[in-house]
Amino acid sequence: QVQLVESGGGAVQPGGSLRLSCAASGTIFRINVMGWYRQYPGKQRELVATATRSGSTNYSDSVKGRFTISRDNAKNTVYLQMNSLKPEDTAVYYCNMWSGGEYWGQGTRVTVSS
């Protein structure tokens, strides 16, 4: 059984920074893609950023230049460094992993407000 455990969410003022972490545990085979999605109330989850095993990254236009995704393959962990946060970044952030199937974390809330 695979489990994704997220941490690092919280409340921050506009312009601030947060770092999200997601660690995968359990019976894990080769992890191909790890990433982050976010969900606004009443909306579908949307892509924030993904990173392949080889290090290729992809970002949504709304976070390019502000967020950075990184992976530690030895620890089966993915990170999301979020800088210059805006109120519109307020959402629940979910970790996602492809490894013989798709897996999701439980979500961590990020609130950006003055």
C-alpha positions as CSV (number, residue, x, y, z in Angstrom):
1,Q,0.0,0.0,0.0
2,V,1.3,3.4,-1.0
3,Q,0.9,6.5,1.2
4,L,1.7,10.1,0.4
5,V,2.2,12.4,3.5
6,E,2.2,16.1,2.9
7,S,3.5,18.8,5.2
8,G,4.3,22.5,5.2
9,G,1.0,24.2,4.5
10,G,-0.2,27.1,6.6
11,A,-1.1,30.8,6.6
12,V,1.2,33.5,5.3
13,Q,0.9,37.1,4.2
14,P,1.1,38.2,0.6
15,G,4.7,38.2,-0.6
16,G,5.7,35.5,1.8
17,S,7.0,32.0,1.3
18,L,6.1,28.4,2.2
19,R,7.7,25.1,1.4
20,L,5.5,22.0,0.9
21,S,6.9,18.5,1.3
22,C,5.5,15.2,0.3
23,A,7.0,11.9,1.2
24,A,5.9,8.6,-0.4
25,S,6.1,5.4,1.6
26,G,5.0,1.8,1.3
27,T,5.5,-0.7,-1.6
28,I,6.9,1.7,-4.2
29,F,8.2,0.8,-7.5
30,R,9.9,3.2,-9.9
31,I,8.4,6.6,-9.4
32,N,8.0,8.3,-12.8
33,V,6.3,11.7,-12.1
34,M,5.7,13.5,-8.9
35,G,3.8,16.8,-8.7
36,W,1.6,19.2,-7.0
37,Y,-2.0,20.2,-7.8
38,R,-4.3,22.6,-6.1
39,Q,-8.0,22.9,-5.7
40,Y,-10.2,25.9,-5.0
41,P,-13.6,25.5,-3.4
42,G,-16.1,24.1,-5.9
43,K,-13.5,23.7,-8.6
44,Q,-11.6,20.8,-10.1
45,R,-8.0,20.2,-9.1
46,E,-5.5,22.0,-11.4
47,L,-1.9,21.4,-12.1
48,V,0.7,23.5,-10.2
49,A,3.9,21.7,-11.1
50,T,5.4,18.3,-12.0
51,A,8.8,16.8,-12.0
52,T,10.0,13.7,-13.8
53,R,12.5,11.2,-12.4
54,S,15.2,12.7,-14.7
55,G,14.5,16.2,-13.4
56,S,12.4,17.7,-16.1
57,T,9.8,20.1,-14.7
58,N,6.6,21.7,-15.8
59,Y,4.7,24.6,-14.3
60,S,1.4,26.2,-14.7
61,D,1.7,29.7,-16.1
62,S,0.2,31.2,-12.9
63,V,3.2,30.0,-10.8
64,K,6.1,30.2,-13.2
65,G,8.9,32.3,-11.7
66,R,7.5,32.1,-8.2
67,F,7.3,28.3,-7.4
68,T,10.0,25.7,-7.7
69,I,9.5,22.0,-7.6
70,S,12.2,19.6,-6.7
71,R,12.6,15.9,-5.9
72,D,14.8,13.7,-3.8
73,N,14.6,10.4,-5.5
74,A,16.5,8.6,-2.7
75,K,13.9,9.7,-0.2
76,N,10.9,9.4,-2.5
77,T,10.1,13.0,-1.7
78,V,8.9,16.0,-3.7
79,Y,9.0,19.6,-2.6
80,L,7.3,22.8,-3.7
81,Q,9.0,26.0,-2.7
82,M,6.5,28.8,-3.0
83,N,7.7,32.4,-3.1
84,S,6.0,35.7,-3.7
85,L,2.7,34.2,-2.6
86,K,-0.5,35.9,-3.7
87,P,-4.0,35.7,-2.2
88,E,-5.1,33.8,-5.3
89,D,-2.6,31.0,-4.3
90,T,-5.0,30.2,-1.4
91,A,-6.1,26.6,-2.0
92,V,-5.7,23.1,-0.8
93,Y,-2.6,21.6,-2.3
94,Y,-2.3,17.9,-3.2
95,C,0.7,15.8,-3.8
96,N,0.5,13.4,-6.8
97,M,2.6,10.5,-7.8
98,W,2.7,8.1,-10.8
99,S,4.2,4.7,-9.9
100,G,2.5,1.8,-11.4
101,G,-0.7,3.7,-10.8
102,E,-1.7,7.2,-9.6
103,Y,-1.7,8.2,-6.0
104,W,-2.8,11.3,-4.1
105,G,-1.9,12.9,-0.8
106,Q,-4.6,14.0,1.7
107,G,-4.1,17.7,0.9
108,T,-2.6,20.6,2.8
109,R,-4.2,24.0,3.1
110,V,-2.3,27.1,2.0
111,T,-3.8,30.5,3.0
112,V,-2.4,33.7,1.7
113,S,-4.0,36.7,3.4
114,S,-3.1,40.0,5.1
